[in-house]
Amino acid sequence: MSKTYVDISGNIRLLSFDIDNTLIDFHTFKSNFKNVWETFKTKDVLLAYNTGRLIDDVLNLIDVGVLPAPNYIISGVGTHIYNYDELKVVKEFNNVLDDGWDLNIVEQIINKLSHPISEQPTKFQHAYKRSYYFHNASLDHIAEIEEDFNNANMDVNVVYSGEKFLDILPKYANKGNALHWLLKQLDIKTQEVLVAGDSGNDSAMFDLKGVKGIVVSNAHEELYSYTKHRKVYHAEQEKGDGVIEGLIYFGVFPKEAKVVSGIDHSHDFYIKKELEVIALEDEDEKVALIKEGYFKAVEALKKNITPLGFSACSIEDNVAHGTDENYYSVWARDGAITVIGSLPLSHDKEIHDCQRQTLITLLEHITKNGQIPSNVRIKDNVPDYSGVGGICSIDSGIWVVIAFYEYVSYTKDIDFLREYISDIKETMRWLGAHDSNNDALLEIPEAGDWTDLFGRSYNILYDEILWYRSNVCFGRMLEMLGDYDQAGEYIRWSQVIKKEILQNFWPSTQQKLFQSVSFAEKQFTLGDTSYLIAQTTPFDFSWRCDVLGNVLAFLHGTIDAEKAHQTFKFMLGVGVNDPYPVANVYPVVSPGDPDWRPYYTVNLLNLPNHYHNGGIWPFVGGFWVKFINKLGLKDVAISELYKLALINKEGINHEWEFTEWAHGTTGKPMGKAYQAWSAAQYISACHDLKIIKK
């Protein structure tokens, strides 16, 4: 097994970060960076701010506690360097800037221009920097300004950023040159530097040879375009949280530095009541059952090991009749979720080999146009590309892309990635073809995902969340292979998908609509929700809460912690976790409801509180526990894991059967026994809460 990724490590000795909309919000100054930096900083790494702000402005941000104390400040777009440790300007750098600089001539040339340019306030000006507003300037406009200075024999830097900021600087003045000069004084190599930015005036920092970089998700297109061929990390999060994410990626911060929320919600009414009940419970008793369940889950998982990969359920413990024979298959969706959940057990050769073989079996049956099979029959290795009623399973391919990334990220098996990256790329193209109107969201046929006997279609929350995640995962895999250009394209597109999800699935009376709106969009603004709704179409939408979709939205970073807290309080309040975690949808669909379908009575599967219509799914319960833990409510998460252990212990014939699902109100176990994904996600939840040490 190869463990050679494109090298992102190395001894990083200095950080050079832009401030506005990189470390902090320009308008509100909000940021988690200061708290995280002061918790996890190391003495071996120097911190430098590299900003368009002037020195006094930056010093004020430090004094009022917005930013942590740095070692150096490069201010005025690379026109001053300030040694914060010694509290003085580095005057030697000013001598470099004097060469060829004449402030009066700069002002004369700008004043003669016919373009709509206006001067920025005095606080943004100094002897080596003239700053202006020039809104929506084109590349040709900037080229004309540069030509005017050339004709006047003025060798200057013309820097345009943020689609409105124009800076005229001495020829040696920009963020990159100032940083390079400082590095020489400190005897630090450019390969030992990590930079971060959001706009065009940060691009010069990324020019330094061998420098590593972070581009935050809110970055302007100008910086994306400039850096797409360079070794940069495209963050999934915005501003300071994106920088923290990048610092973890490059190994400057540990994984524990990942920011979720700086707000304590333990005093919220529902959460407070939950914690009061938990305080009365026997902690030792809960942990004992959870640990017993862990080892039973490993046993259940191993019952699903076959020569082709993980079966959906234990073949020897379940008698199949008719269409039930489909369970005797390696399912793309089930198998991928099982691979992801069982990764903490990769040290077990038997389980590791089965994880790998599951992915191989599915990818070896990819079609010419990139479709992953819904399942592959174990007895004869025959693939099936559809589900119930011959309907295509869209989420099968999405889950395989996500699982492949999680597998190679965990195992560091770069050779395995190289072997199958072209197949995964074809799958991404096949999936992308389901965005037929190019709005960044996939159009899903009715019953075309894991709820294969449930009538939802078009833009479905669950599928869109996975589509967002798969674009991130594919981008990360391209980064592992050193293809930063293509990686940036996919990470960038994932941010468009995220924006569309929030725009389309979180109704609000404050929603801003396009000039031409549909009836559905008008209705969409009549109320406010505390969660992402289950489905939208051009004609209508569903106000139901898709529990799995909302849980995955937070786990995969589509929504922030504040929205996730709102969602959690709603789901806790309506009791989706009672009697056990967790029902897959709230409220259920009853006969007479416009969403009711006659086929819900087939095999009596989707009656109210059954199967996909509000049934309890233990594998979703595993994600639910991790969702709560990510919110910072570990005591609640442990209590929910205990309840999950109880339902997994319930069995139809024996204890600890890890059944497929349970009735939504009685909690009686139903479906197949020894379900692979039920066991795997229980295992994953135990490790997430660190109840079981790796």
Tab-separated table of C-alpha atoms in Angstrom, residues 287-494:
chain	number	residue	atom	x	y	z
A	287	VAL	CA	-21.423	3.154	28.960
A	288	ALA	CA	-21.367	-0.556	29.830
A	289	LEU	CA	-24.223	-1.298	27.433
A	290	ILE	CA	-22.714	0.922	24.746
A	291	LYS	CA	-19.420	-0.952	24.958
A	292	GLU	CA	-21.182	-4.322	24.895
A	293	GLY	CA	-23.024	-3.145	21.800
A	294	TYR	CA	-19.760	-2.130	20.158
A	295	PHE	CA	-18.311	-5.625	20.267
A	296	LYS	CA	-21.650	-7.093	19.166
A	297	ALA	CA	-21.625	-4.644	16.246
A	298	VAL	CA	-18.198	-5.882	15.152
A	299	GLU	CA	-19.534	-9.435	15.213
A	300	ALA	CA	-22.596	-8.380	13.201
A	301	LEU	CA	-20.434	-6.552	10.686
A	302	LYS	CA	-18.247	-9.601	10.119
A	303	LYS	CA	-21.352	-11.651	9.327
A	304	ASN	CA	-21.637	-9.491	6.184
A	305	ILE	CA	-18.153	-10.150	4.813
A	306	THR	CA	-18.327	-11.894	1.424
A	307	PRO	CA	-15.814	-12.422	-1.417
A	308	LEU	CA	-17.345	-9.443	-3.289
A	309	GLY	CA	-17.585	-7.090	-0.325
A	310	PHE	CA	-20.102	-6.239	2.376
A	311	SER	CA	-23.561	-7.736	1.878
A	312	ALA	CA	-26.565	-5.650	2.900
A	313	CYS	CA	-27.460	-8.137	5.624
A	314	SER	CA	-26.133	-11.444	6.899
A	315	ILE	CA	-26.898	-14.058	4.243
A	316	GLU	CA	-26.784	-16.988	6.640
A	317	ASP	CA	-29.153	-15.360	9.147
A	318	ASN	CA	-31.890	-14.194	6.762
A	319	VAL	CA	-34.194	-16.303	4.583
A	320	ALA	CA	-34.960	-14.553	1.289
A	321	HIS	CA	-38.234	-14.726	-0.607
A	322	GLY	CA	-38.951	-13.142	-3.998
A	323	THR	CA	-37.518	-9.638	-4.280
A	324	ASP	CA	-35.860	-10.098	-0.879
A	325	GLU	CA	-33.046	-11.882	-2.729
A	326	ASN	CA	-31.781	-8.390	-3.546
A	327	TYR	CA	-30.468	-8.269	0.012
A	328	TYR	CA	-27.953	-10.948	-1.008
A	329	SER	CA	-26.000	-8.328	-2.906
A	330	VAL	CA	-23.256	-5.755	-2.491
A	331	TRP	CA	-25.330	-2.581	-2.577
A	332	ALA	CA	-23.607	0.621	-3.601
A	333	ARG	CA	-25.397	2.776	-1.049
A	334	ASP	CA	-25.372	0.276	1.832
A	335	GLY	CA	-21.834	-0.805	1.053
A	336	ALA	CA	-20.494	2.745	0.878
A	337	ILE	CA	-22.119	3.725	4.186
A	338	THR	CA	-20.755	0.518	5.721
A	339	VAL	CA	-17.238	1.238	4.430
A	340	ILE	CA	-17.345	4.761	5.886
A	341	GLY	CA	-18.676	3.599	9.243
A	342	SER	CA	-16.198	0.747	9.591
A	343	LEU	CA	-13.045	2.749	8.776
A	344	PRO	CA	-11.943	2.830	12.454
A	345	LEU	CA	-11.590	-0.970	12.129
A	346	SER	CA	-9.239	-0.810	9.132
A	347	HIS	CA	-6.477	-2.314	11.279
A	348	ASP	CA	-8.476	-5.573	11.137
A	349	LYS	CA	-7.229	-7.156	7.882
A	350	GLU	CA	-10.439	-9.065	7.227
A	351	ILE	CA	-12.553	-5.913	7.526
A	352	HIS	CA	-10.051	-3.760	5.643
A	353	ASP	CA	-9.926	-6.204	2.726
A	354	CYS	CA	-13.722	-6.222	2.601
A	355	GLN	CA	-13.858	-2.413	2.580
A	356	ARG	CA	-11.521	-2.327	-0.374
A	357	GLN	CA	-13.269	-5.166	-2.200
A	358	THR	CA	-16.657	-3.480	-1.791
A	359	LEU	CA	-15.380	-0.443	-3.674
A	360	ILE	CA	-13.642	-2.590	-6.308
A	361	THR	CA	-16.774	-4.673	-6.964
A	362	LEU	CA	-18.870	-1.568	-7.554
A	363	LEU	CA	-16.311	0.273	-9.682
A	364	GLU	CA	-15.540	-2.792	-11.789
A	365	HIS	CA	-19.172	-2.719	-12.960
A	366	ILE	CA	-19.303	0.966	-13.886
A	367	THR	CA	-20.993	1.571	-17.248
A	368	LYS	CA	-19.366	3.367	-20.177
A	369	ASN	CA	-21.216	6.537	-19.300
A	370	GLY	CA	-20.160	6.427	-15.636
A	371	GLN	CA	-23.151	4.859	-13.865
A	372	ILE	CA	-22.390	2.899	-10.694
A	373	PRO	CA	-24.645	-0.173	-10.274
A	374	SER	CA	-27.369	-0.067	-7.668
A	375	ASN	CA	-26.116	-3.464	-6.486
A	376	VAL	CA	-24.073	-6.480	-7.570
A	377	ARG	CA	-25.492	-9.940	-6.864
A	378	ILE	CA	-23.098	-11.962	-4.749
A	379	LYS	CA	-23.909	-15.434	-6.072
A	380	ASP	CA	-23.014	-14.655	-9.703
A	381	ASN	CA	-21.402	-11.162	-9.722
A	382	VAL	CA	-24.196	-9.720	-11.894
A	383	PRO	CA	-24.893	-5.976	-11.572
A	384	ASP	CA	-28.307	-4.310	-11.390
A	385	TYR	CA	-28.531	-0.640	-12.351
A	386	SER	CA	-32.046	0.068	-11.107
A	387	GLY	CA	-34.178	-0.402	-8.045
A	388	VAL	CA	-37.842	-1.017	-7.406
A	389	GLY	CA	-39.896	-0.585	-10.588
A	390	GLY	CA	-36.776	-0.216	-12.706
A	391	ILE	CA	-36.090	3.268	-11.316
A	392	CYS	CA	-32.474	4.408	-11.361
A	393	SER	CA	-30.742	4.828	-8.002
A	394	ILE	CA	-29.084	8.241	-8.194
A	395	ASP	CA	-27.550	8.278	-4.718
A	396	SER	CA	-25.685	4.991	-5.272
A	397	GLY	CA	-22.976	6.680	-7.309
A	398	ILE	CA	-22.808	9.681	-4.988
A	399	TRP	CA	-22.224	7.506	-1.940
A	400	VAL	CA	-19.482	5.536	-3.719
A	401	VAL	CA	-17.590	8.755	-4.566
A	402	ILE	CA	-17.831	9.876	-0.940
A	403	ALA	CA	-16.833	6.448	0.419
A	404	PHE	CA	-13.870	6.181	-1.946
A	405	TYR	CA	-12.555	9.523	-0.725
A	406	GLU	CA	-13.061	8.600	2.935
A	407	TYR	CA	-11.275	5.287	2.338
A	408	VAL	CA	-8.188	6.694	0.591
A	409	SER	CA	-8.050	9.619	3.004
A	410	TYR	CA	-8.038	7.208	5.953
A	411	THR	CA	-5.720	4.548	4.496
A	412	LYS	CA	-3.443	6.890	2.490
A	413	ASP	CA	-3.679	4.390	-0.387
A	414	ILE	CA	-2.686	6.755	-3.193
A	415	ASP	CA	-2.044	3.922	-5.674
A	416	PHE	CA	-5.625	2.749	-5.248
A	417	LEU	CA	-6.771	6.307	-5.936
A	418	ARG	CA	-4.661	6.556	-9.095
A	419	GLU	CA	-6.080	3.254	-10.343
A	420	TYR	CA	-9.709	4.344	-10.136
A	421	ILE	CA	-9.667	8.143	-10.418
A	422	SER	CA	-10.737	8.062	-14.088
A	423	ASP	CA	-13.748	5.887	-13.208
A	424	ILE	CA	-14.722	8.227	-10.389
A	425	LYS	CA	-14.431	11.167	-12.770
A	426	GLU	CA	-16.842	9.452	-15.169
A	427	THR	CA	-19.251	8.890	-12.286
A	428	MET	CA	-19.101	12.596	-11.423
A	429	ARG	CA	-19.921	13.416	-15.044
A	430	TRP	CA	-22.849	10.976	-15.030
A	431	LEU	CA	-24.157	12.503	-11.828
A	432	GLY	CA	-23.684	16.037	-13.135
A	433	ALA	CA	-25.807	15.188	-16.177
A	434	HIS	CA	-28.785	14.981	-13.798
A	435	ASP	CA	-28.498	18.742	-13.359
A	436	SER	CA	-30.422	19.213	-16.601
A	437	ASN	CA	-31.106	22.935	-16.132
A	438	ASN	CA	-27.615	23.839	-14.885
A	439	ASP	CA	-28.842	25.282	-11.586
A	440	ALA	CA	-26.241	23.287	-9.578
A	441	LEU	CA	-28.925	20.953	-8.145
A	442	LEU	CA	-29.706	17.432	-9.341
A	443	GLU	CA	-33.156	16.449	-10.597
A	444	ILE	CA	-34.072	13.116	-8.995
A	445	PRO	CA	-36.788	10.775	-10.324
A	446	GLU	CA	-39.526	9.673	-7.945
A	447	ALA	CA	-38.273	6.975	-5.554
A	448	GLY	CA	-34.810	7.365	-7.119
A	449	ASP	CA	-32.719	7.236	-3.940
A	450	TRP	CA	-32.545	5.326	-0.635
A	451	THR	CA	-36.269	5.920	-0.027
A	452	ASP	CA	-37.024	3.659	-2.980
A	453	LEU	CA	-40.696	3.192	-2.094
A	454	PHE	CA	-41.376	6.792	-1.084
A	455	GLY	CA	-42.800	9.443	-3.388
A	456	ARG	CA	-40.467	12.384	-3.491
A	457	SER	CA	-38.777	13.765	-6.585
A	458	TYR	CA	-37.000	16.606	-8.404
A	459	ASN	CA	-34.778	18.564	-5.962
A	460	ILE	CA	-34.537	16.361	-2.857
A	461	LEU	CA	-32.626	17.634	0.163
A	462	TYR	CA	-30.879	14.343	0.966
A	463	ASP	CA	-29.552	13.928	-2.580
A	464	GLU	CA	-28.464	17.567	-2.903
A	465	ILE	CA	-26.514	17.370	0.364
A	466	LEU	CA	-24.717	14.280	-0.932
A	467	TRP	CA	-24.132	15.979	-4.295
A	468	TYR	CA	-22.465	18.888	-2.480
A	469	ARG	CA	-20.326	16.489	-0.460
A	470	SER	CA	-19.294	14.409	-3.480
A	471	ASN	CA	-17.984	17.515	-5.265
A	472	VAL	CA	-15.907	18.367	-2.212
A	473	CYS	CA	-14.637	14.787	-1.969
A	474	PHE	CA	-13.718	14.584	-5.642
A	475	GLY	CA	-11.903	17.905	-5.378
A	476	ARG	CA	-9.953	16.611	-2.382
A	477	MET	CA	-8.972	13.464	-4.275
A	478	LEU	CA	-7.648	15.597	-7.137
A	479	GLU	CA	-5.650	17.590	-4.582
A	480	MET	CA	-4.107	14.344	-3.343
A	481	LEU	CA	-2.926	13.705	-6.901
A	482	GLY	CA	-1.542	17.226	-7.287
A	483	ASP	CA	-4.193	18.384	-9.802
A	484	TYR	CA	-4.866	21.684	-8.045
A	485	ASP	CA	-6.434	23.274	-11.135
A	486	GLN	CA	-9.283	20.740	-11.426
A	487	ALA	CA	-9.524	20.385	-7.651
A	488	GLY	CA	-10.238	24.086	-7.328
A	489	GLU	CA	-12.973	23.882	-9.956
A	490	TYR	CA	-14.841	21.186	-8.051
A	491	ILE	CA	-14.411	22.829	-4.651
A	492	ARG	CA	-15.581	26.107	-6.160
A	493	TRP	CA	-18.627	24.401	-7.695
A	494	SER	CA	-19.442	22.791	-4.352
